[in-house]
Coordinates of N, CA, C and O in Angstrom, one line a residue:
M1 N 0.8 -1.2 0.0 CA 0.0 0.0 0.0 C 0.9 1.3 0.0 O 0.3 2.3 0.1
D2 N 2.2 1.1 0.0 CA 3.1 2.3 -0.1 C 3.4 2.7 -1.5 O 4.4 3.2 -1.8
E3 N 2.5 2.4 -2.4 CA 2.7 2.7 -3.8 C 2.7 4.2 -4.0 O 1.9 5.0 -3.5
L4 N 3.7 4.7 -4.8 CA 3.9 6.1 -5.0 C 2.9 6.6 -6.1 O 2.8 6.0 -7.2
I5 N 2.2 7.6 -5.8 CA 1.2 8.2 -6.8 C 1.8 9.5 -7.3 O 2.1 10.4 -6.6
V6 N 2.1 9.5 -8.7 CA 2.7 10.6 -9.3 C 1.6 11.3 -10.2 O 0.9 10.7 -11.0
K7 N 1.5 12.6 -10.0 CA 0.5 13.4 -10.8 C 1.1 14.5 -11.6 O 2.1 15.1 -11.2
D8 N 0.5 14.8 -12.7 CA 0.9 15.9 -13.5 C 0.4 17.3 -13.0 O -0.2 17.3 -11.9
S9 N 0.6 18.3 -13.7 CA 0.2 19.7 -13.2 C -1.3 19.8 -13.1 O -1.8 20.7 -12.4
N10 N -2.1 19.0 -13.8 CA -3.6 19.0 -13.8 C -4.1 18.0 -12.8 O -5.4 17.9 -12.7
G11 N -3.3 17.2 -12.2 CA -3.8 16.2 -11.2 C -4.0 14.8 -11.8 O -4.6 14.0 -11.1
N12 N -3.7 14.6 -13.1 CA -3.9 13.3 -13.7 C -2.7 12.4 -13.2 O -1.6 12.8 -13.1
I13 N -3.1 11.1 -13.0 CA -2.1 10.2 -12.5 C -1.2 9.7 -13.6 O -1.7 9.4 -14.7
L14 N 0.1 9.8 -13.4 CA 1.1 9.3 -14.4 C 1.6 7.9 -14.1 O 1.7 7.6 -12.9
K15 N 1.9 7.2 -15.1 CA 2.5 5.8 -15.0 C 3.6 5.7 -15.9 O 3.8 6.5 -16.9
D16 N 4.5 4.7 -15.7 CA 5.6 4.4 -16.6 C 5.1 4.2 -18.0 O 4.1 3.5 -18.2
G17 N 5.8 4.8 -19.0 CA 5.5 4.7 -20.4 C 4.5 5.7 -20.9 O 4.2 5.7 -22.1
D18 N 3.9 6.5 -20.1 CA 3.0 7.6 -20.5 C 3.8 8.6 -21.4 O 5.0 8.8 -21.3
S19 N 3.0 9.3 -22.2 CA 3.5 10.5 -22.9 C 3.0 11.7 -22.3 O 1.8 11.8 -21.9
V20 N 3.8 12.7 -22.2 CA 3.5 14.0 -21.6 C 3.9 15.2 -22.5 O 4.7 15.0 -23.4
T21 N 3.3 16.3 -22.2 CA 3.7 17.6 -23.0 C 4.2 18.6 -22.0 O 3.6 18.7 -20.9
L22 N 5.2 19.4 -22.3 CA 5.7 20.4 -21.5 C 4.7 21.6 -21.5 O 4.3 22.0 -22.5
T23 N 4.4 22.1 -20.3 CA 3.5 23.3 -20.2 C 4.3 24.6 -20.1 O 3.7 25.7 -20.1
K24 N 5.6 24.5 -20.1 CA 6.5 25.7 -20.0 C 7.8 25.4 -20.6 O 8.3 24.3 -20.6
S25 N 8.4 26.4 -21.3 CA 9.7 26.2 -21.8 C 10.8 26.1 -20.7 O 10.7 26.9 -19.7
L26 N 11.7 25.1 -20.8 CA 12.6 24.9 -19.7 C 14.0 24.8 -20.3 O 14.3 24.2 -21.3
K27 N 15.0 25.5 -19.6 CA 16.4 25.4 -19.9 C 17.0 24.2 -19.3 O 16.7 23.9 -18.1
V28 N 17.8 23.4 -20.0 CA 18.4 22.2 -19.5 C 19.8 22.6 -19.0 O 20.6 23.1 -19.7
K29 N 19.9 22.3 -17.7 CA 21.2 22.6 -17.0 C 22.3 21.7 -17.6 O 22.2 20.5 -17.7
G30 N 23.4 22.3 -18.0 CA 24.6 21.6 -18.5 C 24.4 21.1 -20.0 O 25.3 20.5 -20.6
G31 N 23.2 21.3 -20.5 CA 22.9 20.8 -21.9 C 23.0 21.9 -22.9 O 23.2 21.6 -24.1
G32 N 22.8 23.1 -22.5 CA 22.9 24.3 -23.4 C 21.7 24.3 -24.4 O 21.8 25.0 -25.4
V33 N 20.6 23.7 -24.0 CA 19.5 23.7 -24.9 C 18.2 24.1 -24.1 O 18.3 24.1 -22.9
T34 N 17.2 24.5 -24.8 CA 15.9 24.9 -24.2 C 14.9 24.0 -24.7 O 14.7 23.9 -26.0
L35 N 14.1 23.4 -23.9 CA 13.0 22.5 -24.3 C 11.8 23.5 -24.4 O 11.4 24.1 -23.4
K36 N 11.2 23.6 -25.6 CA 10.1 24.5 -25.8 C 8.8 24.0 -25.2 O 8.5 22.8 -25.1
Q37 N 7.9 24.9 -24.9 CA 6.6 24.6 -24.4 C 5.8 23.8 -25.5 O 5.9 24.2 -26.7
G38 N 5.1 22.8 -25.1 CA 4.4 22.0 -26.1 C 5.2 20.8 -26.6 O 4.7 20.0 -27.4
T39 N 6.5 20.6 -26.2 CA 7.3 19.5 -26.6 C 6.7 18.2 -26.1 O 6.4 18.1 -24.9
L40 N 6.6 17.2 -27.0 CA 6.0 15.9 -26.6 C 7.2 15.0 -26.1 O 8.2 14.9 -26.7
V41 N 7.0 14.5 -24.9 CA 8.0 13.6 -24.3 C 7.3 12.2 -24.1 O 6.3 12.1 -23.5
K42 N 7.9 11.2 -24.8 CA 7.3 9.9 -24.8 C 8.0 8.9 -23.8 O 9.2 9.1 -23.5
K43 N 7.3 7.9 -23.3 CA 7.9 6.9 -22.5 C 8.6 7.4 -21.3 O 9.8 7.1 -21.1
I44 N 7.9 8.1 -20.4 CA 8.5 8.6 -19.2 C 8.7 7.4 -18.2 O 8.0 6.4 -18.3
R45 N 9.6 7.6 -17.3 CA 9.8 6.6 -16.2 C 9.7 7.3 -14.9 O 10.3 8.3 -14.7
L46 N 9.0 6.6 -14.0 CA 8.8 7.2 -12.7 C 10.0 7.0 -11.8 O 10.8 6.1 -12.0
T47 N 10.3 8.0 -10.9 CA 11.4 7.9 -10.0 C 10.9 7.7 -8.6 O 9.7 7.5 -8.4
D48 N 11.8 7.6 -7.6 CA 11.4 7.5 -6.2 C 10.8 8.7 -5.7 O 10.2 8.7 -4.6
N49 N 11.0 9.8 -6.4 CA 10.4 11.1 -6.0 C 9.1 11.4 -6.7 O 9.1 11.3 -8.0
E50 N 8.0 11.6 -6.0 CA 6.7 11.8 -6.7 C 6.7 13.1 -7.5 O 5.7 13.4 -8.3
E51 N 7.7 14.0 -7.4 CA 7.7 15.3 -8.1 C 8.6 15.3 -9.3 O 8.7 16.3 -10.0
E52 N 9.2 14.1 -9.6 CA 10.1 14.1 -10.8 C 9.9 12.8 -11.6 O 9.5 11.8 -11.0
V53 N 10.1 12.9 -12.9 CA 10.1 11.8 -13.8 C 11.4 11.8 -14.6 O 11.9 12.9 -14.9
D54 N 11.8 10.6 -15.0 CA 13.0 10.5 -15.9 C 12.5 10.2 -17.3 O 11.6 9.5 -17.5
C55 N 13.3 10.8 -18.3 CA 12.9 10.6 -19.7 C 14.1 10.9 -20.6 O 15.1 11.4 -20.1
K56 N 13.9 10.6 -21.9 CA 14.9 11.0 -22.9 C 14.2 11.9 -23.8 O 13.1 11.7 -24.4
V57 N 15.0 13.1 -24.1 CA 14.6 14.1 -25.0 C 15.8 14.4 -25.9 O 16.8 14.8 -25.4
D58 N 15.6 14.2 -27.2 CA 16.7 14.5 -28.1 C 18.0 13.7 -27.8 O 19.1 14.2 -27.9
G59 N 17.8 12.5 -27.3 CA 19.0 11.7 -27.0 C 19.6 11.9 -25.6 O 20.5 11.2 -25.2
M60 N 19.1 12.9 -24.9 CA 19.6 13.2 -23.6 C 18.7 12.6 -22.5 O 17.4 12.7 -22.6
S61 N 19.2 12.0 -21.5 CA 18.4 11.5 -20.4 C 18.4 12.6 -19.4 O 19.4 13.0 -18.9
I62 N 17.1 13.0 -19.1 CA 17.0 14.1 -18.2 C 15.8 13.8 -17.2 O 15.0 12.9 -17.4
V63 N 15.8 14.6 -16.1 CA 14.8 14.5 -15.1 C 13.9 15.7 -15.2 O 14.5 16.9 -15.2
L64 N 12.6 15.6 -15.3 CA 11.7 16.7 -15.4 C 10.8 16.7 -14.1 O 10.4 15.7 -13.6
R65 N 10.5 17.9 -13.7 CA 9.5 18.1 -12.6 C 8.1 18.0 -13.1 O 7.8 18.5 -14.1
T66 N 7.3 17.3 -12.3 CA 5.9 17.0 -12.8 C 5.0 18.3 -12.8 O 4.0 18.3 -13.5
E67 N 5.4 19.3 -12.2 CA 4.7 20.6 -12.2 C 4.7 21.2 -13.6 O 3.9 22.1 -13.8
F68 N 5.6 20.8 -14.5 CA 5.7 21.4 -15.8 C 5.2 20.4 -16.9 O 5.5 20.6 -18.1
L69 N 4.5 19.3 -16.5 CA 4.1 18.3 -17.4 C 2.5 18.2 -17.4 O 1.9 18.4 -16.4
K70 N 2.0 17.8 -18.6 CA 0.6 17.6 -18.8 C 0.5 16.2 -19.6 O 1.1 16.0 -20.6
K71 N -0.3 15.3 -19.0 CA -0.5 14.0 -19.6 C -1.2 14.1 -21.0 O -2.1 14.9 -21.1
R72 N -0.8 13.3 -22.0 CA -1.4 13.3 -23.3 C -2.5 12.3 -23.3 O -2.5 11.3 -22.8

């Protein structure tokens, strides 16, 4: 019963493999790139932290905060 519940910015429950859209443009630290608002991120992976998800964008493995994500 200690299952971690991860929610997006609208309160929708996220699961491994879901696709999400960025709700805000974000600068990637150390990457020198900016992820634009509306970017589709596929196949997210949940982490131990309910406020973060792991994913790959443009070949980079990054961690995104769920407050900037919307489930597709």
